[in-house]
Coordinates of C-alpha atoms in Angstrom, one line a residue:
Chain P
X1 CA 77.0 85.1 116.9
X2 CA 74.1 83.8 114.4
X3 CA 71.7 85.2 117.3
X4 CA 73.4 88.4 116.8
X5 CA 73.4 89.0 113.5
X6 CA 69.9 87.4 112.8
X7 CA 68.1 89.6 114.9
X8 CA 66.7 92.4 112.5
X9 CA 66.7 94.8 115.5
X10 CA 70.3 94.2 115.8
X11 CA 70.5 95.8 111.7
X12 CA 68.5 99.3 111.7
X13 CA 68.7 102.4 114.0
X14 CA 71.1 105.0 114.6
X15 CA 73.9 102.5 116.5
X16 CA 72.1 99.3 114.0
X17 CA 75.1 97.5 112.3
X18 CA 74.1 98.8 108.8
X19 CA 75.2 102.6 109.8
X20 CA 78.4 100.9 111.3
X21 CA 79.1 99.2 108.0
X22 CA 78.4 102.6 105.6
X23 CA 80.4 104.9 108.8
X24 CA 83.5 102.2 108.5
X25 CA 83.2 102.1 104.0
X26 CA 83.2 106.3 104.7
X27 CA 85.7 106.4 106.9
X28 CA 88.0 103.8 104.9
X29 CA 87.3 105.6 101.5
X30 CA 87.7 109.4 102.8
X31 CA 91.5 107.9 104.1
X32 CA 92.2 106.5 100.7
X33 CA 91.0 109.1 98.6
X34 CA 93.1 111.9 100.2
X35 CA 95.9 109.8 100.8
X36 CA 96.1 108.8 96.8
X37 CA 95.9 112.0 96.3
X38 CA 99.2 112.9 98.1
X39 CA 101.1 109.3 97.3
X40 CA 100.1 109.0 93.9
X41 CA 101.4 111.7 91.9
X42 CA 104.3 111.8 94.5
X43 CA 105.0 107.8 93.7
X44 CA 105.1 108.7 89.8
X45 CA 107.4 112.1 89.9
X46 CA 109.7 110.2 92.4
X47 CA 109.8 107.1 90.2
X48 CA 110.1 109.0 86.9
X49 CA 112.8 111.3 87.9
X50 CA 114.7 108.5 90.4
X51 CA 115.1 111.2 92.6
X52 CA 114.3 110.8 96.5
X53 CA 113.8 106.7 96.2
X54 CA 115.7 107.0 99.7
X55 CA 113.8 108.8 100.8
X56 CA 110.9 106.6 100.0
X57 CA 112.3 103.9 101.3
X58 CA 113.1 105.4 104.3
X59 CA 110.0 106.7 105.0
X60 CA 107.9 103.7 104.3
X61 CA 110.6 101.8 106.8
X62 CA 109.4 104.2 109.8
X63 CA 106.1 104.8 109.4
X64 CA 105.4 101.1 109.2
X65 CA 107.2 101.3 112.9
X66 CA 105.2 103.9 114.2
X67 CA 101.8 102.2 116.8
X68 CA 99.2 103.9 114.9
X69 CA 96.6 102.6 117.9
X70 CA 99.2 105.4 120.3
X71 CA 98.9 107.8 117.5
X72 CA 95.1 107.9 117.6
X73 CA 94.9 108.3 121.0
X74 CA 97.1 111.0 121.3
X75 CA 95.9 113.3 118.2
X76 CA 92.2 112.8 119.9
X77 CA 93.8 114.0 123.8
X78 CA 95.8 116.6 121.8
X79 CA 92.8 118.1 119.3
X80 CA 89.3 117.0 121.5
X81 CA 90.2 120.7 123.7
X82 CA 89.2 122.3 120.1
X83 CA 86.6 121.5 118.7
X84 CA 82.8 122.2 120.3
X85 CA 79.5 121.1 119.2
X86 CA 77.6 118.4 118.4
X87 CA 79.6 117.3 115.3
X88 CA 81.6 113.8 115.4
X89 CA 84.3 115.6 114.0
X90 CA 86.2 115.3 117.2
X91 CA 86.1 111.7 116.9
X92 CA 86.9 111.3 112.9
X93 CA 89.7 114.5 112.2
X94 CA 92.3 112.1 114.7
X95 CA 91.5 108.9 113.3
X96 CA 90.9 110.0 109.6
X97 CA 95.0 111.9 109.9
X98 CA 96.2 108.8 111.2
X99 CA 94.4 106.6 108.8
X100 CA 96.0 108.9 105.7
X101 CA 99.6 108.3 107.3
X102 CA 99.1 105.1 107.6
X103 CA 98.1 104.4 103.6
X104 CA 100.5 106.9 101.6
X105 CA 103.7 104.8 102.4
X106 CA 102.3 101.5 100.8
X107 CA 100.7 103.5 97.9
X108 CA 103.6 105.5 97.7
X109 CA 106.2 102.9 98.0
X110 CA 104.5 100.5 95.3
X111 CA 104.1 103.4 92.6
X112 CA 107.5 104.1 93.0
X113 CA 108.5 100.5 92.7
X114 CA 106.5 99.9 89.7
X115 CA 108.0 102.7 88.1
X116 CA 111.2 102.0 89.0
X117 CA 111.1 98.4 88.0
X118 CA 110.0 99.2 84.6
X119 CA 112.7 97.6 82.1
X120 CA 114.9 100.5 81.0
X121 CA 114.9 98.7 77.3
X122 CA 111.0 99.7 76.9
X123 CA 111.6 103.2 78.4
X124 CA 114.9 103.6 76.1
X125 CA 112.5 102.4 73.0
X126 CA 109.9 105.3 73.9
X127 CA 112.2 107.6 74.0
X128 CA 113.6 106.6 71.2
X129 CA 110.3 106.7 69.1
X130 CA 110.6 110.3 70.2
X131 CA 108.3 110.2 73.2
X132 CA 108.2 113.4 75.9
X133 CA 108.9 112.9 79.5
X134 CA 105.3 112.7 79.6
X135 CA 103.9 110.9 77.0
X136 CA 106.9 107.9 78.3
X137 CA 105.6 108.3 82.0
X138 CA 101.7 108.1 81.1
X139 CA 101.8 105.7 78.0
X140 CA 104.4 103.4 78.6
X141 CA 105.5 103.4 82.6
X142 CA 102.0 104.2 84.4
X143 CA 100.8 101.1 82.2
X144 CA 103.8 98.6 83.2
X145 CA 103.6 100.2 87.2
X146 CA 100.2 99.5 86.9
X147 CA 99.8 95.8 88.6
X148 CA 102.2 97.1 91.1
X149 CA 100.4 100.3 92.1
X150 CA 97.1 98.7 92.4
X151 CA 98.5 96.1 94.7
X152 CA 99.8 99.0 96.9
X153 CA 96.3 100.5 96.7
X154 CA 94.6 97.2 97.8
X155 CA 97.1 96.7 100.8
X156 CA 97.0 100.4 101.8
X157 CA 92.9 99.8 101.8
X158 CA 93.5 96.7 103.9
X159 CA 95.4 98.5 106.7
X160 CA 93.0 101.7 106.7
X161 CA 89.9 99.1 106.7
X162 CA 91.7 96.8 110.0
X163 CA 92.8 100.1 111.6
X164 CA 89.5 102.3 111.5
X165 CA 88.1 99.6 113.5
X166 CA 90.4 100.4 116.5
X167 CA 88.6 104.2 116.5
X168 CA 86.0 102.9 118.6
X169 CA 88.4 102.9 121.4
X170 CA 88.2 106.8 121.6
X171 CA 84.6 106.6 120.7
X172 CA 84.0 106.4 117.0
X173 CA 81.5 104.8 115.2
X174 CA 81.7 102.2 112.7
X175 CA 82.1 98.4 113.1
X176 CA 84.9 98.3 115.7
X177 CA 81.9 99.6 117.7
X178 CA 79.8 96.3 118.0
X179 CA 83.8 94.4 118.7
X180 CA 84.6 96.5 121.5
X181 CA 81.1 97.3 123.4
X182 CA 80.8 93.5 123.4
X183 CA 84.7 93.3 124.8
X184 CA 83.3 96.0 127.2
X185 CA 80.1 94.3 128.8
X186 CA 82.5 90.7 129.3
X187 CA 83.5 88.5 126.4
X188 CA 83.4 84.8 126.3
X189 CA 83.0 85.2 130.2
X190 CA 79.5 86.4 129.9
X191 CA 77.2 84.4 131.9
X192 CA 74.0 85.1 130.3
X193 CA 72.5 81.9 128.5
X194 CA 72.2 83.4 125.4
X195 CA 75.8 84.8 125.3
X196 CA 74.9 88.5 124.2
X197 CA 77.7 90.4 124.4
X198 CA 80.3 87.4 122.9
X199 CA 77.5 87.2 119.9
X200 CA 77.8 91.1 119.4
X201 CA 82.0 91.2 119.1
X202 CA 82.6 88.1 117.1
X203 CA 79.3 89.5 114.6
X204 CA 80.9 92.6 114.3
X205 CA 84.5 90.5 113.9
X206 CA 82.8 89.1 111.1
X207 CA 81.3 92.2 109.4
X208 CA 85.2 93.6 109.6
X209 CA 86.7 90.2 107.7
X210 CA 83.4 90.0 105.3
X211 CA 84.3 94.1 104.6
X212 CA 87.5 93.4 103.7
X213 CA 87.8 90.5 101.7
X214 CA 84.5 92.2 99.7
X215 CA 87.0 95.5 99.2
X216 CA 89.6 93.4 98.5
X217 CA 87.6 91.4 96.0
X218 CA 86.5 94.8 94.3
X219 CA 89.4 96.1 93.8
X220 CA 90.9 93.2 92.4
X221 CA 88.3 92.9 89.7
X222 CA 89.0 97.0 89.1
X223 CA 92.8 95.7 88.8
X224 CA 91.9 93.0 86.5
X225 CA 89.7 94.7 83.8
X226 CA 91.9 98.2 83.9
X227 CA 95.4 96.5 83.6
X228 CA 96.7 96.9 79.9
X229 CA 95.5 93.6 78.1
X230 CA 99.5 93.8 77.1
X231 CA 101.1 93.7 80.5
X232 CA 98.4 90.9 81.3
X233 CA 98.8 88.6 78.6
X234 CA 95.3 88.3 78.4
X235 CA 95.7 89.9 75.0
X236 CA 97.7 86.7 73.2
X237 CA 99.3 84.1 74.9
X238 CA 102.0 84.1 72.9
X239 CA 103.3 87.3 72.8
X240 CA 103.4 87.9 76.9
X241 CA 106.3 89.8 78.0
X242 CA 108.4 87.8 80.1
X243 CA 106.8 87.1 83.1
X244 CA 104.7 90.4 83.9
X245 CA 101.8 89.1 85.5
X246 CA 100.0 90.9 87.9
X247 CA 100.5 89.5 91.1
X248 CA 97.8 88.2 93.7
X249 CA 98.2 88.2 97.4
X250 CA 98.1 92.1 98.5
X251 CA 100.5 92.6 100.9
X252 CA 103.4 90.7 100.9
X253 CA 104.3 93.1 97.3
X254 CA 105.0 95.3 99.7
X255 CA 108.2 92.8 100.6
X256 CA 109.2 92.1 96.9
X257 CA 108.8 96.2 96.3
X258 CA 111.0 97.3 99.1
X259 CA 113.4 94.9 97.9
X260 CA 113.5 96.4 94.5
X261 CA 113.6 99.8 95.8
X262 CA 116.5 99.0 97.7
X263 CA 118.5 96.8 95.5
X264 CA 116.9 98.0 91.9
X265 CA 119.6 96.1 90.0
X266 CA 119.9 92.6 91.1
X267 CA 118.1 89.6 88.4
X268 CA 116.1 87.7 90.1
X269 CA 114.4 90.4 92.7
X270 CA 112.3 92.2 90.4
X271 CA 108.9 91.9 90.7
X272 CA 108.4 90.7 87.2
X273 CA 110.8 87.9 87.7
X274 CA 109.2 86.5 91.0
X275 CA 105.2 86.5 90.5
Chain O
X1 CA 107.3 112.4 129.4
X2 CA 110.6 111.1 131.3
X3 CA 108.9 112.3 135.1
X4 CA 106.2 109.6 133.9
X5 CA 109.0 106.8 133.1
X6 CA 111.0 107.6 136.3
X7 CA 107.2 107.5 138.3
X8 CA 106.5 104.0 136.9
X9 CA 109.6 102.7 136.1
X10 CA 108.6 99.2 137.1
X11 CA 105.5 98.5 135.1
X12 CA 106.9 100.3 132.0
X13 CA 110.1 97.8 131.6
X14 CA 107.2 94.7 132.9
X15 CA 105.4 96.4 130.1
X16 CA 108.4 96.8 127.3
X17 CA 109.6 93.2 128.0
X18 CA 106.4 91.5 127.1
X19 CA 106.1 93.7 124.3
X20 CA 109.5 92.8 123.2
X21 CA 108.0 88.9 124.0
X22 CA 104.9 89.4 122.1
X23 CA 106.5 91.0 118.6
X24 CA 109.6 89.0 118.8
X25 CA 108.2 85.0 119.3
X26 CA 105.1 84.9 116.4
X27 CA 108.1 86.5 114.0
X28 CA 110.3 82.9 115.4
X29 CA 107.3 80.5 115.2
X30 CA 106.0 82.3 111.7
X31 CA 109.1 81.9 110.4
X32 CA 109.5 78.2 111.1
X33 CA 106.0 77.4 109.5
X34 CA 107.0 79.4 106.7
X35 CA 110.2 77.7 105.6
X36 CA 108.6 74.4 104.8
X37 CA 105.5 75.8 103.4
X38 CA 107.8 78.6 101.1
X39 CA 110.0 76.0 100.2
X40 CA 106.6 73.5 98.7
X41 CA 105.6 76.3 97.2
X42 CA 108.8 76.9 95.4
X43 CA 109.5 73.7 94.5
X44 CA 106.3 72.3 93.4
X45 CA 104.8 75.0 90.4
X46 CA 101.4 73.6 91.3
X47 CA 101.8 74.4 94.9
X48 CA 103.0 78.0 94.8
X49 CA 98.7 79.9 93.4
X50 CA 96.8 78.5 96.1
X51 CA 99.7 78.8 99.2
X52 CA 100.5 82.3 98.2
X53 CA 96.4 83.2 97.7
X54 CA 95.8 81.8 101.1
X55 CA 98.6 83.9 102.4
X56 CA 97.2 86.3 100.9
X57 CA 93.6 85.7 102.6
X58 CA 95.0 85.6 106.0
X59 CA 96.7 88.8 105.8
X60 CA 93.1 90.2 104.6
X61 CA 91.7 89.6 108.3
X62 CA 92.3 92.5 110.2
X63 CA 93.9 92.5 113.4
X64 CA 91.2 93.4 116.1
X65 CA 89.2 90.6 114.7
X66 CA 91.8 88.2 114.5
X67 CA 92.3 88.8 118.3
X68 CA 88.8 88.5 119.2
X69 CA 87.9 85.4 117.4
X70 CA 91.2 83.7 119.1
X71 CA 89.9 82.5 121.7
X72 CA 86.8 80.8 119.9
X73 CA 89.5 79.1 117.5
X74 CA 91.8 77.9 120.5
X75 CA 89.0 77.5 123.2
X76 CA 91.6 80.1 125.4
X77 CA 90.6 82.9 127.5
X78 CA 90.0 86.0 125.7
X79 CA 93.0 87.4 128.0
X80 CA 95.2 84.7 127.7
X81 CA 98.6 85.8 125.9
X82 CA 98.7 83.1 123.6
X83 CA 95.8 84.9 121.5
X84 CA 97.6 87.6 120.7
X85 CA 100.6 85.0 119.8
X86 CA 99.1 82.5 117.3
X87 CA 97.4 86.0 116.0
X88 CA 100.5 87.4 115.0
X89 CA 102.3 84.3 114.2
X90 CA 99.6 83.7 111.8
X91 CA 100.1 87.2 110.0
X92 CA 104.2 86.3 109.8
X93 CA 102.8 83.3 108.6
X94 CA 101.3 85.2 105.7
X95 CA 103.9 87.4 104.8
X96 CA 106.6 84.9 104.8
X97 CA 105.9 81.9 102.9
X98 CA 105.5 84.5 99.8
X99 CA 109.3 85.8 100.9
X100 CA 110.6 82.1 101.5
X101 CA 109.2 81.1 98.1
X102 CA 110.6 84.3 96.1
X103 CA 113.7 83.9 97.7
X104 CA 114.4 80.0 97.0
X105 CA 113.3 80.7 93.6
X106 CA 116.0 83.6 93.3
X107 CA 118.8 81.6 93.9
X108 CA 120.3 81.2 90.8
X109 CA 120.3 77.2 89.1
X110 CA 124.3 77.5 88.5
X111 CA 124.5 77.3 91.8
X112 CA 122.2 74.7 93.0
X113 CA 123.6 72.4 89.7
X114 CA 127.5 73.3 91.2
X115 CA 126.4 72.2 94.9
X116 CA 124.6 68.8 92.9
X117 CA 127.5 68.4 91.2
X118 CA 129.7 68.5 94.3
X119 CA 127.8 65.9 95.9
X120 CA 125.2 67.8 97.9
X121 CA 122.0 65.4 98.9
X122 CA 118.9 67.5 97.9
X123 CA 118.1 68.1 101.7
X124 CA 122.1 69.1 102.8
X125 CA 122.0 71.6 99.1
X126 CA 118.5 73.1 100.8
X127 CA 120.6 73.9 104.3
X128 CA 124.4 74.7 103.3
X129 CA 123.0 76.5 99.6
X130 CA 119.9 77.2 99.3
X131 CA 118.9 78.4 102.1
X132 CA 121.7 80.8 102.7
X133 CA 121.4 81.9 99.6
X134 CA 117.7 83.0 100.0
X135 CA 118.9 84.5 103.1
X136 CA 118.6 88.6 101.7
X137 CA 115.4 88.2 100.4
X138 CA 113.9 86.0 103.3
X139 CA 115.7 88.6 105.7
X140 CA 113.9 91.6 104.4
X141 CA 110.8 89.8 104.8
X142 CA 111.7 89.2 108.3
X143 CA 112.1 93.0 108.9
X144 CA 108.7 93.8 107.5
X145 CA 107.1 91.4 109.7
X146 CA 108.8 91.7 113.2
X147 CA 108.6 95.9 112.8
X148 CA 105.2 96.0 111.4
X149 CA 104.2 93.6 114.4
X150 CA 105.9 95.8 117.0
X151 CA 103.0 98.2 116.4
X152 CA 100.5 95.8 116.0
X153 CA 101.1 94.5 119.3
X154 CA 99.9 97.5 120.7
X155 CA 96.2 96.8 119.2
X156 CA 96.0 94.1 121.6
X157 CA 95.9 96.6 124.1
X158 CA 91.7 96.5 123.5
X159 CA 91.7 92.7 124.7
X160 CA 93.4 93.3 127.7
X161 CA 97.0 92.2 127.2
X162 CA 99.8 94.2 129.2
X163 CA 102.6 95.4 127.0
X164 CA 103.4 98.8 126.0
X165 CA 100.1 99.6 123.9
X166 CA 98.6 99.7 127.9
X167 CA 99.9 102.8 128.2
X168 CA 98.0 104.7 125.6
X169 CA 94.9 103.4 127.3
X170 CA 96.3 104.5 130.9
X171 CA 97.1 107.9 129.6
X172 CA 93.6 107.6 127.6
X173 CA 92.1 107.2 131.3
X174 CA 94.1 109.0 133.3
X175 CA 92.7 112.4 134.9
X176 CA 95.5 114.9 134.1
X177 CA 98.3 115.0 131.3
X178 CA 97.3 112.5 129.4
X179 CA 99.8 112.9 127.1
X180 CA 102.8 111.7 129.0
X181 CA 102.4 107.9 128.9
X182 CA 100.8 107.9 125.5
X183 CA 103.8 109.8 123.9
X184 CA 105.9 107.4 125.9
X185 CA 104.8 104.8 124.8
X186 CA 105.0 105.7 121.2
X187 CA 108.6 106.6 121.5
X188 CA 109.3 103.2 123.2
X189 CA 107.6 101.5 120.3
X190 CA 109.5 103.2 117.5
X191 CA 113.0 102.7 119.6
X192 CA 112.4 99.2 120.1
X193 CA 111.4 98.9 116.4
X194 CA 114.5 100.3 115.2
X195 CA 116.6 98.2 118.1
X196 CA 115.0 94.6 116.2
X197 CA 115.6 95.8 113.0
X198 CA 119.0 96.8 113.4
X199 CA 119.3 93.6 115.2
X200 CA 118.0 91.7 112.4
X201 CA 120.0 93.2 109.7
X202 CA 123.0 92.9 112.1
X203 CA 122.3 88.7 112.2
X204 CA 121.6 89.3 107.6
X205 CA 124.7 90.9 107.4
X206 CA 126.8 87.8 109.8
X207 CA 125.1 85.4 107.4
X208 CA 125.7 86.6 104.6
X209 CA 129.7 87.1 104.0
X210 CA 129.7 86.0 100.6
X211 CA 128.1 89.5 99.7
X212 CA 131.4 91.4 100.9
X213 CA 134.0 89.0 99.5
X214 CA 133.5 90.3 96.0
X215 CA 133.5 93.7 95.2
X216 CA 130.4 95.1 93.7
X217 CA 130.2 95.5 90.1

């Protein structure tokens, strides 16, 4: 594997690892951006309102079921008859729609929560202080969603990062490429002394795990420094609200959110009472 | 779709049962590592950062990779089964201790203090109270890991194990509609999905009668 990855040849070029790392940060970012686009303002107008949280629920429930390895598949059999040309847009448009269904449910789902599980004391006291709809939803429950939401956005990134890595399989680019060429020629069966083809998957395993935790890392500093200094606590230590500390560990919010969204009144299951 | 199932009957339900093997058993051996591991990290305050940000690691790793590098962990075969086993096992893993944890933590004191005070031992309170107690939350963790593993499973179609992910790549392959096996396959997926998670809500709701007995306020 250190063969692999030390060898400079290995790095530049059209198929080199560094375009696979930049095709897999595009691929993973286009995904993300469009699909905050859709579960973002969906999340805050569902939570705000309380109206379709089954519907969210729902939702999240079966797409989570659905084999989005099948899905790819099929969209490429379905769409490759129409396009022509030299464009890799054949290979991206399939996995690029299932990488977008695949990240609005955890985006979605967490906005919702965090709106949702914002205590209805604080929103009673804006509107009380004669706050509109909108100045409550942007000022006081966007702030107080906030840990919540970004935790959705870091697990949604996780899954679109894992997932754009099985594209390969119907011939896209990006680091699932060096994975399953080396798979192809004969993993960890490979009888060539210097173990080529092993060296090439578990680099590229590598670059995948290094990608993620790096975007994972980022966006956890982004979460850190933009979270209101008074949902934090970083502000004064004394005057924390009970227990509203952002929470770590990206996806198993998704748990404690569903749990919320399904039983919104219980003590004990909201998210600011477990940490 | 169903001229495909009827034409391969035989393969498809060899295919659907280890499927049904390989998302069921890491949900069963995650589960068991987890309660011990949830309940240290409830218990001890100390305990719970680094368990639940080492959870939170593993769960980072995607699931391709996780595959690959198996068999350079367990010195296996890179088509042995029990790859794609400890994989997934290690992903419950992740997800549940946070659930465990959260879960023994919600039970309320009153009632661990009542079962002290009626002479529960602190491991017989963790078994006959505690634990049941926890039951709804750890439950829902459960679902999110066995029906988010059903479609993982198929991912491990791309190292070569049989189950029903093999059918996207036979109709990926295959000379003429191509679509058959793949939407088959996908149906399969979600129905056996929904089958486990019904089941498993089914088992919640046996273990849980204490939630009927009194009315909801």
């Amino acid at each position: 594997m250190w063969t692999y990855l030390s060898t400079g040849t290995n790095w530049g070029g059209q198929a080199g690892l560094w375009t696979n790392i930049l095709d897999q940060v595009e691929y993973s970012v286009i995904a993300i951006v469009i699909a905050s686009l859709i579960a973002f303002p969906l999340g805050l107008w569902i939570g705000h309102t309380g109206k379709g949280g089954t519907f969210v629920v729902g939702s999240v429930n079966a797409t989570r079921a659905l084999p989005t390895f099948g899905l790819m598949v099929l969209l490429f059999i379905v769409l490759s008859p129409h396009f022509h040309g030299r464009s890799n847009a054949v290979y991206i448009i399939p996995v690029e729609i299932v990488l977008v269904l695949l990240a609005v449910p955890p985006i979605l789902s967490n906005t919702y929560a965090g709106v949702q599980s914002v205590d209805p004391a604080i929103r009673d006291a804006a509107k009380g202080m004669g706050m509109t709809g909108r100045q409550v939803l942007t000022s006081v429950e966007l702030p107080n969603a906030f840990p919540l939401i970004m935790s959705g956005l870091r697990s949604a990134s996780l899954q679109v990062i894992a997932t754009a890595t099985v594209g390969a399989y119907i011939g896209l680019g990006g680091l699932g490429r060096p994975i399953y060429d080396g798979f192809q020629q004969g993993p960890f069966q490979d009888t060539d002394p210097s173990r080529a083809a092993t060296g090439q998957l578990l680099g590229g395993a590598l670059l995948v795990a290094v990608l993620a935790l790096a975007i994972d890392f980022i966006l956890a500093t982004i979460q850190r420094y933009t979270t209101s200094r008074g949902i934090t606590g970083r502000y004064r230590r004394s005057t924390v609200l009970a227990g509203s500390q952002p929470v770590m560990a990206p996806e198993p919010e998704k748990v404690i959110s569903e749990v919320v969204a399904q039983q919104p009144r219980r003590p004990g299951l909201r998210p600011d009472s477990v940490r | 779709m169903f001229a495909y199932f009827t034409g391969h009957r035989s393969e498809i339900m060899a295919e659907l049962w280890s499927h049904v093997q390989l998302a069921v058993i890491p949900v069963i051996i995650g589960l068991i590592i987890a309660l011990p591991l949830g309940w240290v990290a409830a218990r001890f305050k100390w305990a719970y950062p680094p368990l639940i940000s080492v959870a939170g690691l593993i769960y980072t790793i995607p699931s391709l990779v996780l595959f690959v590098a198996m068999p350079g962990i367990l010195g296996t075969q890179i088509l042995d089964v029990v790859n794609v086993i400890v994989a997934l096992a290690a992903y419950a893993v992740a997800l549940l201790v946070r659930v465990v944890a959260d879960g023994l933590a919600s039970v309320p004191a009153d009632a661990k203090q009542a079962a002290t005070a009626m002479g529960y031992k602190p491991l017989g309170r963790f078994f006959a109270v505690e634990l049941p107690l926890a039951v709804p939350v750890i439950a829902a963790g459960v679902r999110v890991a066995t029906v988010s593993n059903v479609s993982l499973v198929t991912v491990a179609t791309l190292i070569g194990t049989s189950q029903l992910g093999t059918l996207f790549s036979d109709g990926f392959s295959a000379g003429t509609d191509q679509s058959s096996p793949i939407l088959l396959g996908i149906v399969l997926c979600i129905v056996l999905a929904l089958v486990l998670d019904f089941a498993i809500q089914f088992a919640t709701r046996a273990l849980t009668p204490w939630l009927r007995a009194v009315p909801k306020t």
